[in-house]
């Protein structure tokens, strides 16, 4: 359960910025938007608002970058790869300096604070602390390749030398079945960032989810109805692709890739009314051709959200 996320010197974010989901006594909508988790009072939702180019999207990009590094940095395929971290480039005080990422969350009644600093090539520092009641206790600290492991994380001892300079120690420990590290990585797999700016890439996921189970279909239809889009029902039909539609110069591999996936056609059902606003029938229309961009976006995001 997310408590807070912080980042600094990343993309358009220069100084450290923190998104906190800890409720205050003056928080509005206490009944609707505040819940108790262990000893914390947390927000169910929060809104980030501001001018164009003020860093809203890049805060989510920072979350995504942290998640992807935690889940992939220990893989052997990443051994010689750069970390693809871009620092704030409009100040001499930040160019060449590491970016910082830190996250606090609750897991099994324990609060964890985990973070790291990294540039494009290596992890410069890394830390993990836990807190059961009030006082934080360190599990490990890292400065460059110098890693100090404390008793509460003793399963990780011996793995310090197995940690590459561009790999996170936490990820390496999870790979070698260190219990705490495994549990934290499982938490990160459920820490999902869904971008409304890239909604088209979720369309196939939502379509496949719709077709996979009747329960999923019902959930998506109800989700669409709650948005008051005048949609009464949805249908998704899968069609094979005829090879004859492809250009002759297209490679066989690319043709086979598209033919294997096929194409889905999404239709929505609407009521037809007479001039006295009485329902006299129903009609089906194609989502892509007839519905608004907002409705298309809402459908595309329905699968990942649900």
mmCIF file with all atom_site columns, C-alpha atoms in Angstrom, residues 100-291:
data_model
loop_
_atom_site.group_PDB
_atom_site.id
_atom_site.type_symbol
_atom_site.label_atom_id
_atom_site.label_alt_id
_atom_site.label_comp_id
_atom_site.label_asym_id
_atom_site.label_entity_id
_atom_site.label_seq_id
_atom_site.pdbx_PDB_ins_code
_atom_site.Cartn_x
_atom_site.Cartn_y
_atom_site.Cartn_z
_atom_site.occupancy
_atom_site.B_iso_or_equiv
_atom_site.pdbx_formal_charge
_atom_site.auth_seq_id
_atom_site.auth_comp_id
_atom_site.auth_asym_id
_atom_site.auth_atom_id
_atom_site.pdbx_PDB_model_num
ATOM 1   C CA . UNK A 1 100 ? 17.117  9.974   -6.795  1.00 0.00 ? 100 UNK A CA 1
ATOM 2   C CA . UNK A 1 101 ? 14.084  7.708   -6.291  1.00 0.00 ? 101 UNK A CA 1
ATOM 3   C CA . UNK A 1 102 ? 12.496  6.761   -2.952  1.00 0.00 ? 102 UNK A CA 1
ATOM 4   C CA . UNK A 1 103 ? 9.260   5.007   -2.063  1.00 0.00 ? 103 UNK A CA 1
ATOM 5   C CA . UNK A 1 104 ? 7.460   4.237   1.221   1.00 0.00 ? 104 UNK A CA 1
ATOM 6   C CA . UNK A 1 105 ? 4.805   1.555   1.450   1.00 0.00 ? 105 UNK A CA 1
ATOM 7   C CA . UNK A 1 106 ? 3.061   -0.839  3.810   1.00 0.00 ? 106 UNK A CA 1
ATOM 8   C CA . UNK A 1 107 ? 3.414   -4.591  3.421   1.00 0.00 ? 107 UNK A CA 1
ATOM 9   C CA . UNK A 1 108 ? 2.219   -7.149  5.977   1.00 0.00 ? 108 UNK A CA 1
ATOM 10  C CA . UNK A 1 109 ? 1.866   -4.486  8.706   1.00 0.00 ? 109 UNK A CA 1
ATOM 11  C CA . UNK A 1 110 ? 5.442   -3.324  8.127   1.00 0.00 ? 110 UNK A CA 1
ATOM 12  C CA . UNK A 1 111 ? 6.403   0.035   6.669   1.00 0.00 ? 111 UNK A CA 1
ATOM 13  C CA . UNK A 1 112 ? 9.326   -0.065  4.239   1.00 0.00 ? 112 UNK A CA 1
ATOM 14  C CA . UNK A 1 113 ? 11.343  2.867   2.942   1.00 0.00 ? 113 UNK A CA 1
ATOM 15  C CA . UNK A 1 114 ? 13.411  1.954   -0.090  1.00 0.00 ? 114 UNK A CA 1
ATOM 16  C CA . UNK A 1 115 ? 15.383  4.147   -2.422  1.00 0.00 ? 115 UNK A CA 1
ATOM 17  C CA . UNK A 1 116 ? 18.448  4.584   -4.582  1.00 0.00 ? 116 UNK A CA 1
ATOM 18  C CA . UNK A 1 117 ? 20.480  7.155   -6.481  1.00 0.00 ? 117 UNK A CA 1
ATOM 19  C CA . UNK A 1 118 ? 21.714  6.279   -9.946  1.00 0.00 ? 118 UNK A CA 1
ATOM 20  C CA . UNK A 1 119 ? 23.136  7.824   -13.078 1.00 0.00 ? 119 UNK A CA 1
ATOM 21  C CA . UNK A 1 120 ? 22.968  6.362   -16.564 1.00 0.00 ? 120 UNK A CA 1
ATOM 22  C CA . UNK A 1 121 ? 25.661  3.748   -15.884 1.00 0.00 ? 121 UNK A CA 1
ATOM 23  C CA . UNK A 1 122 ? 25.696  2.743   -12.224 1.00 0.00 ? 122 UNK A CA 1
ATOM 24  C CA . UNK A 1 123 ? 23.909  2.678   -8.889  1.00 0.00 ? 123 UNK A CA 1
ATOM 25  C CA . UNK A 1 124 ? 25.553  5.312   -6.695  1.00 0.00 ? 124 UNK A CA 1
ATOM 26  C CA . UNK A 1 125 ? 23.707  4.573   -3.449  1.00 0.00 ? 125 UNK A CA 1
ATOM 27  C CA . UNK A 1 126 ? 20.870  2.374   -2.211  1.00 0.00 ? 126 UNK A CA 1
ATOM 28  C CA . UNK A 1 127 ? 19.025  1.940   1.067   1.00 0.00 ? 127 UNK A CA 1
ATOM 29  C CA . UNK A 1 128 ? 16.273  -0.129  2.658   1.00 0.00 ? 128 UNK A CA 1
ATOM 30  C CA . UNK A 1 129 ? 14.724  0.526   6.084   1.00 0.00 ? 129 UNK A CA 1
ATOM 31  C CA . UNK A 1 130 ? 11.720  -0.929  7.879   1.00 0.00 ? 130 UNK A CA 1
ATOM 32  C CA . UNK A 1 131 ? 9.495   0.299   10.685  1.00 0.00 ? 131 UNK A CA 1
ATOM 33  C CA . UNK A 1 132 ? 7.063   -1.854  12.659  1.00 0.00 ? 132 UNK A CA 1
ATOM 34  C CA . UNK A 1 133 ? 5.945   0.771   15.179  1.00 0.00 ? 133 UNK A CA 1
ATOM 35  C CA . UNK A 1 134 ? 7.766   4.106   15.443  1.00 0.00 ? 134 UNK A CA 1
ATOM 36  C CA . UNK A 1 135 ? 11.526  3.687   15.012  1.00 0.00 ? 135 UNK A CA 1
ATOM 37  C CA . UNK A 1 136 ? 13.021  2.884   11.611  1.00 0.00 ? 136 UNK A CA 1
ATOM 38  C CA . UNK A 1 137 ? 15.588  0.089   11.473  1.00 0.00 ? 137 UNK A CA 1
ATOM 39  C CA . UNK A 1 138 ? 18.106  -0.288  8.636   1.00 0.00 ? 138 UNK A CA 1
ATOM 40  C CA . UNK A 1 139 ? 18.175  -3.474  6.563   1.00 0.00 ? 139 UNK A CA 1
ATOM 41  C CA . UNK A 1 140 ? 21.033  -2.408  4.277   1.00 0.00 ? 140 UNK A CA 1
ATOM 42  C CA . UNK A 1 141 ? 22.927  0.658   3.084   1.00 0.00 ? 141 UNK A CA 1
ATOM 43  C CA . UNK A 1 142 ? 25.011  0.977   -0.053  1.00 0.00 ? 142 UNK A CA 1
ATOM 44  C CA . UNK A 1 143 ? 27.519  3.539   -1.284  1.00 0.00 ? 143 UNK A CA 1
ATOM 45  C CA . UNK A 1 144 ? 28.785  2.641   -4.764  1.00 0.00 ? 144 UNK A CA 1
ATOM 46  C CA . UNK A 1 145 ? 29.985  -0.973  -4.383  1.00 0.00 ? 145 UNK A CA 1
ATOM 47  C CA . UNK A 1 146 ? 30.284  -0.828  -0.592  1.00 0.00 ? 146 UNK A CA 1
ATOM 48  C CA . UNK A 1 147 ? 27.205  -2.578  0.852   1.00 0.00 ? 147 UNK A CA 1
ATOM 49  C CA . UNK A 1 148 ? 26.521  -2.934  4.578   1.00 0.00 ? 148 UNK A CA 1
ATOM 50  C CA . UNK A 1 149 ? 23.934  -5.567  5.529   1.00 0.00 ? 149 UNK A CA 1
ATOM 51  C CA . UNK A 1 150 ? 22.263  -5.494  8.970   1.00 0.00 ? 150 UNK A CA 1
ATOM 52  C CA . UNK A 1 151 ? 21.000  -8.409  11.049  1.00 0.00 ? 151 UNK A CA 1
ATOM 53  C CA . UNK A 1 152 ? 17.358  -8.089  10.000  1.00 0.00 ? 152 UNK A CA 1
ATOM 54  C CA . UNK A 1 153 ? 18.493  -8.701  6.415   1.00 0.00 ? 153 UNK A CA 1
ATOM 55  C CA . UNK A 1 154 ? 21.172  -11.300 7.140   1.00 0.00 ? 154 UNK A CA 1
ATOM 56  C CA . UNK A 1 155 ? 19.928  -13.593 4.355   1.00 0.00 ? 155 UNK A CA 1
ATOM 57  C CA . UNK A 1 156 ? 21.452  -11.047 1.985   1.00 0.00 ? 156 UNK A CA 1
ATOM 58  C CA . UNK A 1 157 ? 24.972  -11.450 3.340   1.00 0.00 ? 157 UNK A CA 1
ATOM 59  C CA . UNK A 1 158 ? 27.328  -12.950 0.803   1.00 0.00 ? 158 UNK A CA 1
ATOM 60  C CA . UNK A 1 159 ? 25.497  -11.429 -2.151  1.00 0.00 ? 159 UNK A CA 1
ATOM 61  C CA . UNK A 1 160 ? 27.321  -8.109  -2.042  1.00 0.00 ? 160 UNK A CA 1
ATOM 62  C CA . UNK A 1 161 ? 30.026  -9.304  -4.457  1.00 0.00 ? 161 UNK A CA 1
ATOM 63  C CA . UNK A 1 162 ? 27.404  -10.740 -6.808  1.00 0.00 ? 162 UNK A CA 1
ATOM 64  C CA . UNK A 1 163 ? 25.919  -7.259  -7.304  1.00 0.00 ? 163 UNK A CA 1
ATOM 65  C CA . UNK A 1 164 ? 27.049  -5.451  -10.454 1.00 0.00 ? 164 UNK A CA 1
ATOM 66  C CA . UNK A 1 165 ? 27.569  -1.695  -10.368 1.00 0.00 ? 165 UNK A CA 1
ATOM 67  C CA . UNK A 1 166 ? 24.483  -1.236  -12.591 1.00 0.00 ? 166 UNK A CA 1
ATOM 68  C CA . UNK A 1 167 ? 22.283  -3.673  -10.620 1.00 0.00 ? 167 UNK A CA 1
ATOM 69  C CA . UNK A 1 168 ? 20.212  -3.013  -7.515  1.00 0.00 ? 168 UNK A CA 1
ATOM 70  C CA . UNK A 1 169 ? 21.197  -5.025  -4.451  1.00 0.00 ? 169 UNK A CA 1
ATOM 71  C CA . UNK A 1 170 ? 17.523  -5.540  -3.588  1.00 0.00 ? 170 UNK A CA 1
ATOM 72  C CA . UNK A 1 171 ? 16.890  -7.123  -6.998  1.00 0.00 ? 171 UNK A CA 1
ATOM 73  C CA . UNK A 1 172 ? 19.920  -9.388  -6.698  1.00 0.00 ? 172 UNK A CA 1
ATOM 74  C CA . UNK A 1 173 ? 18.779  -10.566 -3.255  1.00 0.00 ? 173 UNK A CA 1
ATOM 75  C CA . UNK A 1 174 ? 15.332  -11.384 -4.620  1.00 0.00 ? 174 UNK A CA 1
ATOM 76  C CA . UNK A 1 175 ? 16.948  -13.398 -7.413  1.00 0.00 ? 175 UNK A CA 1
ATOM 77  C CA . UNK A 1 176 ? 18.743  -15.461 -4.763  1.00 0.00 ? 176 UNK A CA 1
ATOM 78  C CA . UNK A 1 177 ? 15.552  -16.073 -2.756  1.00 0.00 ? 177 UNK A CA 1
ATOM 79  C CA . UNK A 1 178 ? 16.108  -13.651 0.121   1.00 0.00 ? 178 UNK A CA 1
ATOM 80  C CA . UNK A 1 179 ? 12.643  -13.664 1.685   1.00 0.00 ? 179 UNK A CA 1
ATOM 81  C CA . UNK A 1 180 ? 12.211  -9.955  2.409   1.00 0.00 ? 180 UNK A CA 1
ATOM 82  C CA . UNK A 1 181 ? 13.562  -8.982  -1.004  1.00 0.00 ? 181 UNK A CA 1
ATOM 83  C CA . UNK A 1 182 ? 11.258  -11.475 -2.752  1.00 0.00 ? 182 UNK A CA 1
ATOM 84  C CA . UNK A 1 183 ? 8.239   -10.039 -0.942  1.00 0.00 ? 183 UNK A CA 1
ATOM 85  C CA . UNK A 1 184 ? 9.205   -6.480  -1.836  1.00 0.00 ? 184 UNK A CA 1
ATOM 86  C CA . UNK A 1 185 ? 9.617   -7.350  -5.507  1.00 0.00 ? 185 UNK A CA 1
ATOM 87  C CA . UNK A 1 186 ? 6.180   -8.979  -5.474  1.00 0.00 ? 186 UNK A CA 1
ATOM 88  C CA . UNK A 1 187 ? 4.837   -5.664  -4.151  1.00 0.00 ? 187 UNK A CA 1
ATOM 89  C CA . UNK A 1 188 ? 6.517   -3.814  -7.035  1.00 0.00 ? 188 UNK A CA 1
ATOM 90  C CA . UNK A 1 189 ? 4.877   -6.128  -9.582  1.00 0.00 ? 189 UNK A CA 1
ATOM 91  C CA . UNK A 1 190 ? 1.513   -4.856  -8.281  1.00 0.00 ? 190 UNK A CA 1
ATOM 92  C CA . UNK A 1 191 ? 2.607   -1.218  -8.270  1.00 0.00 ? 191 UNK A CA 1
ATOM 93  C CA . UNK A 1 192 ? 1.091   -0.329  -11.635 1.00 0.00 ? 192 UNK A CA 1
ATOM 94  C CA . UNK A 1 193 ? 1.416   2.907   -13.553 1.00 0.00 ? 193 UNK A CA 1
ATOM 95  C CA . UNK A 1 194 ? -1.230  3.376   -16.257 1.00 0.00 ? 194 UNK A CA 1
ATOM 96  C CA . UNK A 1 195 ? -0.723  6.283   -18.650 1.00 0.00 ? 195 UNK A CA 1
ATOM 97  C CA . UNK A 1 196 ? -3.778  7.960   -20.161 1.00 0.00 ? 196 UNK A CA 1
ATOM 98  C CA . UNK A 1 197 ? -1.401  9.583   -22.655 1.00 0.00 ? 197 UNK A CA 1
ATOM 99  C CA . UNK A 1 198 ? -0.608  6.148   -24.087 1.00 0.00 ? 198 UNK A CA 1
ATOM 100 C CA . UNK A 1 199 ? -4.091  4.645   -23.922 1.00 0.00 ? 199 UNK A CA 1
ATOM 101 C CA . UNK A 1 200 ? -3.973  3.110   -27.418 1.00 0.00 ? 200 UNK A CA 1
ATOM 102 C CA . UNK A 1 201 ? -1.432  0.541   -26.319 1.00 0.00 ? 201 UNK A CA 1
ATOM 103 C CA . UNK A 1 202 ? -3.933  -0.839  -23.762 1.00 0.00 ? 202 UNK A CA 1
ATOM 104 C CA . UNK A 1 203 ? -6.729  -1.428  -26.285 1.00 0.00 ? 203 UNK A CA 1
ATOM 105 C CA . UNK A 1 204 ? -5.788  -5.015  -27.127 1.00 0.00 ? 204 UNK A CA 1
ATOM 106 C CA . UNK A 1 205 ? -5.395  -5.843  -23.430 1.00 0.00 ? 205 UNK A CA 1
ATOM 107 C CA . UNK A 1 206 ? -8.922  -4.576  -22.691 1.00 0.00 ? 206 UNK A CA 1
ATOM 108 C CA . UNK A 1 207 ? -10.348 -6.399  -25.718 1.00 0.00 ? 207 UNK A CA 1
ATOM 109 C CA . UNK A 1 208 ? -8.717  -9.696  -24.752 1.00 0.00 ? 208 UNK A CA 1
ATOM 110 C CA . UNK A 1 209 ? -9.836  -9.305  -21.143 1.00 0.00 ? 209 UNK A CA 1
ATOM 111 C CA . UNK A 1 210 ? -13.382 -8.660  -22.366 1.00 0.00 ? 210 UNK A CA 1
ATOM 112 C CA . UNK A 1 211 ? -13.416 -11.844 -24.445 1.00 0.00 ? 211 UNK A CA 1
ATOM 113 C CA . UNK A 1 212 ? -11.626 -14.087 -21.948 1.00 0.00 ? 212 UNK A CA 1
ATOM 114 C CA . UNK A 1 213 ? -14.284 -14.436 -19.218 1.00 0.00 ? 213 UNK A CA 1
ATOM 115 C CA . UNK A 1 214 ? -17.959 -13.600 -18.850 1.00 0.00 ? 214 UNK A CA 1
ATOM 116 C CA . UNK A 1 215 ? -17.151 -12.005 -15.484 1.00 0.00 ? 215 UNK A CA 1
ATOM 117 C CA . UNK A 1 216 ? -14.597 -9.677  -17.125 1.00 0.00 ? 216 UNK A CA 1
ATOM 118 C CA . UNK A 1 217 ? -17.104 -8.754  -19.828 1.00 0.00 ? 217 UNK A CA 1
ATOM 119 C CA . UNK A 1 218 ? -19.705 -7.882  -17.202 1.00 0.00 ? 218 UNK A CA 1
ATOM 120 C CA . UNK A 1 219 ? -17.218 -5.756  -15.252 1.00 0.00 ? 219 UNK A CA 1
ATOM 121 C CA . UNK A 1 220 ? -16.191 -3.737  -18.314 1.00 0.00 ? 220 UNK A CA 1
ATOM 122 C CA . UNK A 1 221 ? -19.785 -3.176  -19.438 1.00 0.00 ? 221 UNK A CA 1
ATOM 123 C CA . UNK A 1 222 ? -20.758 -1.973  -15.947 1.00 0.00 ? 222 UNK A CA 1
ATOM 124 C CA . UNK A 1 223 ? -17.639 0.220   -15.847 1.00 0.00 ? 223 UNK A CA 1
ATOM 125 C CA . UNK A 1 224 ? -18.698 1.871   -19.118 1.00 0.00 ? 224 UNK A CA 1
ATOM 126 C CA . UNK A 1 225 ? -22.286 2.335   -17.938 1.00 0.00 ? 225 UNK A CA 1
ATOM 127 C CA . UNK A 1 226 ? -21.179 4.098   -14.754 1.00 0.00 ? 226 UNK A CA 1
ATOM 128 C CA . UNK A 1 227 ? -19.531 6.793   -16.864 1.00 0.00 ? 227 UNK A CA 1
ATOM 129 C CA . UNK A 1 228 ? -22.959 7.744   -18.260 1.00 0.00 ? 228 UNK A CA 1
ATOM 130 C CA . UNK A 1 229 ? -21.851 7.372   -21.883 1.00 0.00 ? 229 UNK A CA 1
ATOM 131 C CA . UNK A 1 230 ? -25.303 6.195   -23.033 1.00 0.00 ? 230 UNK A CA 1
ATOM 132 C CA . UNK A 1 231 ? -23.795 2.789   -23.821 1.00 0.00 ? 231 UNK A CA 1
ATOM 133 C CA . UNK A 1 232 ? -26.122 -0.127  -23.058 1.00 0.00 ? 232 UNK A CA 1
ATOM 134 C CA . UNK A 1 233 ? -23.844 -2.996  -24.062 1.00 0.00 ? 233 UNK A CA 1
ATOM 135 C CA . UNK A 1 234 ? -20.543 -3.840  -25.738 1.00 0.00 ? 234 UNK A CA 1
ATOM 136 C CA . UNK A 1 235 ? -19.484 -6.645  -28.054 1.00 0.00 ? 235 UNK A CA 1
ATOM 137 C CA . UNK A 1 236 ? -16.048 -7.670  -29.307 1.00 0.00 ? 236 UNK A CA 1
ATOM 138 C CA . UNK A 1 237 ? -15.605 -9.903  -32.331 1.00 0.00 ? 237 UNK A CA 1
ATOM 139 C CA . UNK A 1 238 ? -12.286 -11.458 -33.358 1.00 0.00 ? 238 UNK A CA 1
ATOM 140 C CA . UNK A 1 239 ? -11.444 -11.729 -37.062 1.00 0.00 ? 239 UNK A CA 1
ATOM 141 C CA . UNK A 1 240 ? -8.588  -13.501 -38.799 1.00 0.00 ? 240 UNK A CA 1
ATOM 142 C CA . UNK A 1 241 ? -6.516  -11.437 -41.228 1.00 0.00 ? 241 UNK A CA 1
ATOM 143 C CA . UNK A 1 242 ? -6.351  -12.445 -44.881 1.00 0.00 ? 242 UNK A CA 1
ATOM 144 C CA . UNK A 1 243 ? -2.770  -12.517 -46.134 1.00 0.00 ? 243 UNK A CA 1
ATOM 145 C CA . UNK A 1 244 ? -3.856  -10.874 -49.390 1.00 0.00 ? 244 UNK A CA 1
ATOM 146 C CA . UNK A 1 245 ? -4.281  -7.468  -47.703 1.00 0.00 ? 245 UNK A CA 1
ATOM 147 C CA . UNK A 1 246 ? -0.546  -7.108  -47.029 1.00 0.00 ? 246 UNK A CA 1
ATOM 148 C CA . UNK A 1 247 ? 1.823   -5.382  -49.476 1.00 0.00 ? 247 UNK A CA 1
ATOM 149 C CA . UNK A 1 248 ? 3.890   -7.816  -51.528 1.00 0.00 ? 248 UNK A CA 1
ATOM 150 C CA . UNK A 1 249 ? 7.160   -6.356  -50.216 1.00 0.00 ? 249 UNK A CA 1
ATOM 151 C CA . UNK A 1 250 ? 6.258   -6.982  -46.554 1.00 0.00 ? 250 UNK A CA 1
ATOM 152 C CA . UNK A 1 251 ? 8.429   -9.658  -44.957 1.00 0.00 ? 251 UNK A CA 1
ATOM 153 C CA . UNK A 1 252 ? 6.996   -13.088 -44.194 1.00 0.00 ? 252 UNK A CA 1
ATOM 154 C CA . UNK A 1 253 ? 7.832   -12.719 -40.482 1.00 0.00 ? 253 UNK A CA 1
ATOM 155 C CA . UNK A 1 254 ? 5.884   -9.459  -40.133 1.00 0.00 ? 254 UNK A CA 1
ATOM 156 C CA . UNK A 1 255 ? 2.907   -10.915 -42.020 1.00 0.00 ? 255 UNK A CA 1
ATOM 157 C CA . UNK A 1 256 ? 2.863   -13.958 -39.752 1.00 0.00 ? 256 UNK A CA 1
ATOM 158 C CA . UNK A 1 257 ? 3.039   -11.766 -36.646 1.00 0.00 ? 257 UNK A CA 1
ATOM 159 C CA . UNK A 1 258 ? -0.061  -9.801  -37.667 1.00 0.00 ? 258 UNK A CA 1
ATOM 160 C CA . UNK A 1 259 ? -1.920  -12.875 -38.878 1.00 0.00 ? 259 UNK A CA 1
ATOM 161 C CA . UNK A 1 260 ? -1.267  -14.678 -35.590 1.00 0.00 ? 260 UNK A CA 1
ATOM 162 C CA . UNK A 1 261 ? -2.758  -11.817 -33.588 1.00 0.00 ? 261 UNK A CA 1
ATOM 163 C CA . UNK A 1 262 ? -5.719  -11.188 -35.869 1.00 0.00 ? 262 UNK A CA 1
ATOM 164 C CA . UNK A 1 263 ? -7.899  -8.137  -35.315 1.00 0.00 ? 263 UNK A CA 1
ATOM 165 C CA . UNK A 1 264 ? -10.726 -7.347  -32.895 1.00 0.00 ? 264 UNK A CA 1
ATOM 166 C CA . UNK A 1 265 ? -13.774 -5.257  -33.745 1.00 0.00 ? 265 UNK A CA 1
ATOM 167 C CA . UNK A 1 266 ? -15.483 -3.463  -30.843 1.00 0.00 ? 266 UNK A CA 1
ATOM 168 C CA . UNK A 1 267 ? -19.128 -2.388  -31.098 1.00 0.00 ? 267 UNK A CA 1
ATOM 169 C CA . UNK A 1 268 ? -21.271 -0.455  -28.656 1.00 0.00 ? 268 UNK A CA 1
ATOM 170 C CA . UNK A 1 269 ? -25.054 -0.682  -28.268 1.00 0.00 ? 269 UNK A CA 1
ATOM 171 C CA . UNK A 1 270 ? -27.184 2.458   -27.890 1.00 0.00 ? 270 UNK A CA 1
ATOM 172 C CA . UNK A 1 271 ? -30.907 3.063   -27.417 1.00 0.00 ? 271 UNK A CA 1
ATOM 173 C CA . UNK A 1 272 ? -32.989 4.613   -30.215 1.00 0.00 ? 272 UNK A CA 1
ATOM 174 C CA . UNK A 1 273 ? -35.618 7.158   -29.081 1.00 0.00 ? 273 UNK A CA 1
ATOM 175 C CA . UNK A 1 274 ? -38.726 8.635   -30.668 1.00 0.00 ? 274 UNK A CA 1
ATOM 176 C CA . UNK A 1 275 ? -39.530 12.355  -30.555 1.00 0.00 ? 275 UNK A CA 1
ATOM 177 C CA . UNK A 1 276 ? -41.091 11.896  -27.100 1.00 0.00 ? 276 UNK A CA 1
ATOM 178 C CA . UNK A 1 277 ? -37.900 10.361  -25.649 1.00 0.00 ? 277 UNK A CA 1
ATOM 179 C CA . UNK A 1 278 ? -39.390 6.856   -25.536 1.00 0.00 ? 278 UNK A CA 1
ATOM 180 C CA . UNK A 1 279 ? -37.026 3.959   -26.231 1.00 0.00 ? 279 UNK A CA 1
ATOM 181 C CA . UNK A 1 280 ? -38.196 2.259   -29.428 1.00 0.00 ? 280 UNK A CA 1
ATOM 182 C CA . UNK A 1 281 ? -35.188 0.077   -30.246 1.00 0.00 ? 281 UNK A CA 1
ATOM 183 C CA . UNK A 1 282 ? -31.429 -0.401  -30.140 1.00 0.00 ? 282 UNK A CA 1
ATOM 184 C CA . UNK A 1 283 ? -28.584 0.050   -32.599 1.00 0.00 ? 283 UNK A CA 1
ATOM 185 C CA . UNK A 1 284 ? -24.950 -1.072  -32.745 1.00 0.00 ? 284 UNK A CA 1
ATOM 186 C CA . UNK A 1 285 ? -22.089 1.164   -33.852 1.00 0.00 ? 285 UNK A CA 1
ATOM 187 C CA . UNK A 1 286 ? -18.342 0.597   -34.210 1.00 0.00 ? 286 UNK A CA 1
ATOM 188 C CA . UNK A 1 287 ? -16.320 2.064   -31.345 1.00 0.00 ? 287 UNK A CA 1
ATOM 189 C CA . UNK A 1 288 ? -13.485 3.341   -33.556 1.00 0.00 ? 288 UNK A CA 1
ATOM 190 C CA . UNK A 1 289 ? -15.740 4.981   -36.143 1.00 0.00 ? 289 UNK A CA 1
ATOM 191 C CA . UNK A 1 290 ? -18.594 6.389   -34.103 1.00 0.00 ? 290 UNK A CA 1
ATOM 192 C CA . UNK A 1 291 ? -17.638 6.991   -30.474 1.00 0.00 ? 291 UNK A CA 1
#
